[in-house]
Amino acid sequence: MNDKPGKSPLPVLTTDAEAERFTDEADLSDYDLSGFAPARFDLAKKDARLEMRISQAELDALKAEAKRRGIPHSRLARHMIEQGLRQLTS
């Protein structure tokens, strides 16, 4: 991720305290941020529920992928539904 001449790679920050200290003190123009991508935040209220039946194999695969990404499997399922709906409307 250090493709820019004279730019330093971002340090690995393992705690919130380290991250807060870094962002308070660092000049981000000194760091190579070329590997960053825009993030989309959906702040819509999640006030409806969905219940569905899927095979155990599908649930196991969903849980394994969610674990790999470090997120809850229900969030991954919602993300996949949202992605699919966006593809249908584009």
mmCIF file with all atom_site columns, C-alpha atoms in Angstrom:
data_model
loop_
_atom_site.group_PDB
_atom_site.id
_atom_site.type_symbol
_atom_site.label_atom_id
_atom_site.label_alt_id
_atom_site.label_comp_id
_atom_site.label_asym_id
_atom_site.label_entity_id
_atom_site.label_seq_id
_atom_site.pdbx_PDB_ins_code
_atom_site.Cartn_x
_atom_site.Cartn_y
_atom_site.Cartn_z
_atom_site.occupancy
_atom_site.B_iso_or_equiv
_atom_site.pdbx_formal_charge
_atom_site.auth_seq_id
_atom_site.auth_comp_id
_atom_site.auth_asym_id
_atom_site.auth_atom_id
_atom_site.pdbx_PDB_model_num
ATOM 1  C CA . MET A 1 1  ? 0.000   0.000   0.000   1.00 0.00 ? 1  MET A CA 1
ATOM 2  C CA . ASN A 1 2  ? 3.035   2.271   -0.025  1.00 0.00 ? 2  ASN A CA 1
ATOM 3  C CA . ASP A 1 3  ? 3.032   3.123   -3.757  1.00 0.00 ? 3  ASP A CA 1
ATOM 4  C CA . LYS A 1 4  ? 3.492   6.888   -3.354  1.00 0.00 ? 4  LYS A CA 1
ATOM 5  C CA . PRO A 1 5  ? 7.079   8.181   -3.152  1.00 0.00 ? 5  PRO A CA 1
ATOM 6  C CA . GLY A 1 6  ? 7.804   9.806   0.195   1.00 0.00 ? 6  GLY A CA 1
ATOM 7  C CA . LYS A 1 7  ? 4.588   8.538   1.711   1.00 0.00 ? 7  LYS A CA 1
ATOM 8  C CA . SER A 1 8  ? 4.542   6.248   4.729   1.00 0.00 ? 8  SER A CA 1
ATOM 9  C CA . PRO A 1 9  ? 2.246   3.255   5.128   1.00 0.00 ? 9  PRO A CA 1
ATOM 10 C CA . LEU A 1 10 ? -0.445  3.649   7.756   1.00 0.00 ? 10 LEU A CA 1
ATOM 11 C CA . PRO A 1 11 ? 0.510   2.084   11.083  1.00 0.00 ? 11 PRO A CA 1
ATOM 12 C CA . VAL A 1 12 ? -1.413  -0.912  12.383  1.00 0.00 ? 12 VAL A CA 1
ATOM 13 C CA . LEU A 1 13 ? -3.618  0.322   15.233  1.00 0.00 ? 13 LEU A CA 1
ATOM 14 C CA . THR A 1 14 ? -4.958  -2.385  17.504  1.00 0.00 ? 14 THR A CA 1
ATOM 15 C CA . THR A 1 15 ? -7.084  -0.393  19.955  1.00 0.00 ? 15 THR A CA 1
ATOM 16 C CA . ASP A 1 16 ? -9.564  2.453   19.791  1.00 0.00 ? 16 ASP A CA 1
ATOM 17 C CA . ALA A 1 17 ? -7.265  4.490   22.022  1.00 0.00 ? 17 ALA A CA 1
ATOM 18 C CA . GLU A 1 18 ? -4.369  4.071   19.581  1.00 0.00 ? 18 GLU A CA 1
ATOM 19 C CA . ALA A 1 19 ? -6.613  5.057   16.670  1.00 0.00 ? 19 ALA A CA 1
ATOM 20 C CA . GLU A 1 20 ? -7.911  8.141   18.476  1.00 0.00 ? 20 GLU A CA 1
ATOM 21 C CA . ARG A 1 21 ? -4.395  9.223   19.415  1.00 0.00 ? 21 ARG A CA 1
ATOM 22 C CA . PHE A 1 22 ? -3.193  8.678   15.836  1.00 0.00 ? 22 PHE A CA 1
ATOM 23 C CA . THR A 1 23 ? -6.024  10.687  14.270  1.00 0.00 ? 23 THR A CA 1
ATOM 24 C CA . ASP A 1 24 ? -5.573  13.480  16.809  1.00 0.00 ? 24 ASP A CA 1
ATOM 25 C CA . GLU A 1 25 ? -1.836  13.797  16.190  1.00 0.00 ? 25 GLU A CA 1
ATOM 26 C CA . ALA A 1 26 ? -1.076  12.570  12.660  1.00 0.00 ? 26 ALA A CA 1
ATOM 27 C CA . ASP A 1 27 ? -0.936  14.561  9.447   1.00 0.00 ? 27 ASP A CA 1
ATOM 28 C CA . LEU A 1 28 ? -2.674  12.195  7.022   1.00 0.00 ? 28 LEU A CA 1
ATOM 29 C CA . SER A 1 29 ? -1.044  13.912  4.030   1.00 0.00 ? 29 SER A CA 1
ATOM 30 C CA . ASP A 1 30 ? 2.172   12.137  5.096   1.00 0.00 ? 30 ASP A CA 1
ATOM 31 C CA . TYR A 1 31 ? 0.587   8.709   4.512   1.00 0.00 ? 31 TYR A CA 1
ATOM 32 C CA . ASP A 1 32 ? -0.182  6.674   1.421   1.00 0.00 ? 32 ASP A CA 1
ATOM 33 C CA . LEU A 1 33 ? -3.985  6.432   1.298   1.00 0.00 ? 33 LEU A CA 1
ATOM 34 C CA . SER A 1 34 ? -4.141  5.120   -2.286  1.00 0.00 ? 34 SER A CA 1
ATOM 35 C CA . GLY A 1 35 ? -5.507  1.754   -1.157  1.00 0.00 ? 35 GLY A CA 1
ATOM 36 C CA . PHE A 1 36 ? -8.583  3.304   0.435   1.00 0.00 ? 36 PHE A CA 1
ATOM 37 C CA . ALA A 1 37 ? -12.004 3.034   -1.183  1.00 0.00 ? 37 ALA A CA 1
ATOM 38 C CA . PRO A 1 38 ? -15.175 5.001   -0.500  1.00 0.00 ? 38 PRO A CA 1
ATOM 39 C CA . ALA A 1 39 ? -17.405 3.494   2.171   1.00 0.00 ? 39 ALA A CA 1
ATOM 40 C CA . ARG A 1 40 ? -21.188 3.566   2.032   1.00 0.00 ? 40 ARG A CA 1
ATOM 41 C CA . PHE A 1 41 ? -23.082 3.968   5.287   1.00 0.00 ? 41 PHE A CA 1
ATOM 42 C CA . ASP A 1 42 ? -26.762 3.093   5.387   1.00 0.00 ? 42 ASP A CA 1
ATOM 43 C CA . LEU A 1 43 ? -28.341 4.877   8.307   1.00 0.00 ? 43 LEU A CA 1
ATOM 44 C CA . ALA A 1 44 ? -31.917 3.881   7.498   1.00 0.00 ? 44 ALA A CA 1
ATOM 45 C CA . LYS A 1 45 ? -33.779 2.533   10.499  1.00 0.00 ? 45 LYS A CA 1
ATOM 46 C CA . LYS A 1 46 ? -34.024 -1.249  10.492  1.00 0.00 ? 46 LYS A CA 1
ATOM 47 C CA . ASP A 1 47 ? -37.576 -1.583  11.799  1.00 0.00 ? 47 ASP A CA 1
ATOM 48 C CA . ALA A 1 48 ? -38.920 -4.566  9.847   1.00 0.00 ? 48 ALA A CA 1
ATOM 49 C CA . ARG A 1 49 ? -38.201 -8.246  10.432  1.00 0.00 ? 49 ARG A CA 1
ATOM 50 C CA . LEU A 1 50 ? -37.838 -11.096 7.958   1.00 0.00 ? 50 LEU A CA 1
ATOM 51 C CA . GLU A 1 51 ? -38.094 -14.765 8.831   1.00 0.00 ? 51 GLU A CA 1
ATOM 52 C CA . MET A 1 52 ? -37.095 -17.359 6.279   1.00 0.00 ? 52 MET A CA 1
ATOM 53 C CA . ARG A 1 53 ? -36.047 -20.960 6.062   1.00 0.00 ? 53 ARG A CA 1
ATOM 54 C CA . ILE A 1 54 ? -32.826 -21.930 4.298   1.00 0.00 ? 54 ILE A CA 1
ATOM 55 C CA . SER A 1 55 ? -30.864 -25.158 4.155   1.00 0.00 ? 55 SER A CA 1
ATOM 56 C CA . GLN A 1 56 ? -28.344 -25.949 6.870   1.00 0.00 ? 56 GLN A CA 1
ATOM 57 C CA . ALA A 1 57 ? -25.621 -25.936 4.206   1.00 0.00 ? 57 ALA A CA 1
ATOM 58 C CA . GLU A 1 58 ? -26.568 -22.389 3.153   1.00 0.00 ? 58 GLU A CA 1
ATOM 59 C CA . LEU A 1 59 ? -26.628 -21.223 6.773   1.00 0.00 ? 59 LEU A CA 1
ATOM 60 C CA . ASP A 1 60 ? -23.244 -22.835 7.438   1.00 0.00 ? 60 ASP A CA 1
ATOM 61 C CA . ALA A 1 61 ? -21.780 -21.142 4.338   1.00 0.00 ? 61 ALA A CA 1
ATOM 62 C CA . LEU A 1 62 ? -23.270 -17.788 5.372   1.00 0.00 ? 62 LEU A CA 1
ATOM 63 C CA . LYS A 1 63 ? -21.857 -18.098 8.884   1.00 0.00 ? 63 LYS A CA 1
ATOM 64 C CA . ALA A 1 64 ? -18.433 -19.113 7.577   1.00 0.00 ? 64 ALA A CA 1
ATOM 65 C CA . GLU A 1 65 ? -18.273 -16.132 5.220   1.00 0.00 ? 65 GLU A CA 1
ATOM 66 C CA . ALA A 1 66 ? -19.496 -13.776 7.931   1.00 0.00 ? 66 ALA A CA 1
ATOM 67 C CA . LYS A 1 67 ? -16.827 -15.098 10.290  1.00 0.00 ? 67 LYS A CA 1
ATOM 68 C CA . ARG A 1 68 ? -14.179 -14.593 7.603   1.00 0.00 ? 68 ARG A CA 1
ATOM 69 C CA . ARG A 1 69 ? -15.318 -10.969 7.238   1.00 0.00 ? 69 ARG A CA 1
ATOM 70 C CA . GLY A 1 70 ? -15.607 -10.487 10.996  1.00 0.00 ? 70 GLY A CA 1
ATOM 71 C CA . ILE A 1 71 ? -19.295 -9.514  10.978  1.00 0.00 ? 71 ILE A CA 1
ATOM 72 C CA . PRO A 1 72 ? -22.518 -11.111 12.257  1.00 0.00 ? 72 PRO A CA 1
ATOM 73 C CA . HIS A 1 73 ? -24.158 -13.505 9.802   1.00 0.00 ? 73 HIS A CA 1
ATOM 74 C CA . SER A 1 74 ? -27.449 -11.584 9.930   1.00 0.00 ? 74 SER A CA 1
ATOM 75 C CA . ARG A 1 75 ? -25.653 -8.412  8.798   1.00 0.00 ? 75 ARG A CA 1
ATOM 76 C CA . LEU A 1 76 ? -24.041 -10.294 5.922   1.00 0.00 ? 76 LEU A CA 1
ATOM 77 C CA . ALA A 1 77 ? -27.427 -11.718 4.890   1.00 0.00 ? 77 ALA A CA 1
ATOM 78 C CA . ARG A 1 78 ? -28.957 -8.218  4.941   1.00 0.00 ? 78 ARG A CA 1
ATOM 79 C CA . HIS A 1 79 ? -26.026 -6.872  2.925   1.00 0.00 ? 79 HIS A CA 1
ATOM 80 C CA . MET A 1 80 ? -26.464 -9.619  0.324   1.00 0.00 ? 80 MET A CA 1
ATOM 81 C CA . ILE A 1 81 ? -30.199 -8.879  0.036   1.00 0.00 ? 81 ILE A CA 1
ATOM 82 C CA . GLU A 1 82 ? -29.509 -5.138  -0.319  1.00 0.00 ? 82 GLU A CA 1
ATOM 83 C CA . GLN A 1 83 ? -26.894 -5.827  -3.026  1.00 0.00 ? 83 GLN A CA 1
ATOM 84 C CA . GLY A 1 84 ? -29.269 -8.081  -4.922  1.00 0.00 ? 84 GLY A CA 1
ATOM 85 C CA . LEU A 1 85 ? -32.056 -5.511  -4.787  1.00 0.00 ? 85 LEU A CA 1
ATOM 86 C CA . ARG A 1 86 ? -29.711 -2.763  -6.043  1.00 0.00 ? 86 ARG A CA 1
ATOM 87 C CA . GLN A 1 87 ? -28.727 -4.980  -8.985  1.00 0.00 ? 87 GLN A CA 1
ATOM 88 C CA . LEU A 1 88 ? -32.393 -5.568  -9.833  1.00 0.00 ? 88 LEU A CA 1
ATOM 89 C CA . THR A 1 89 ? -33.119 -1.839  -9.958  1.00 0.00 ? 89 THR A CA 1
ATOM 90 C CA . SER A 1 90 ? -30.034 -0.773  -11.924 1.00 0.00 ? 90 SER A CA 1
#
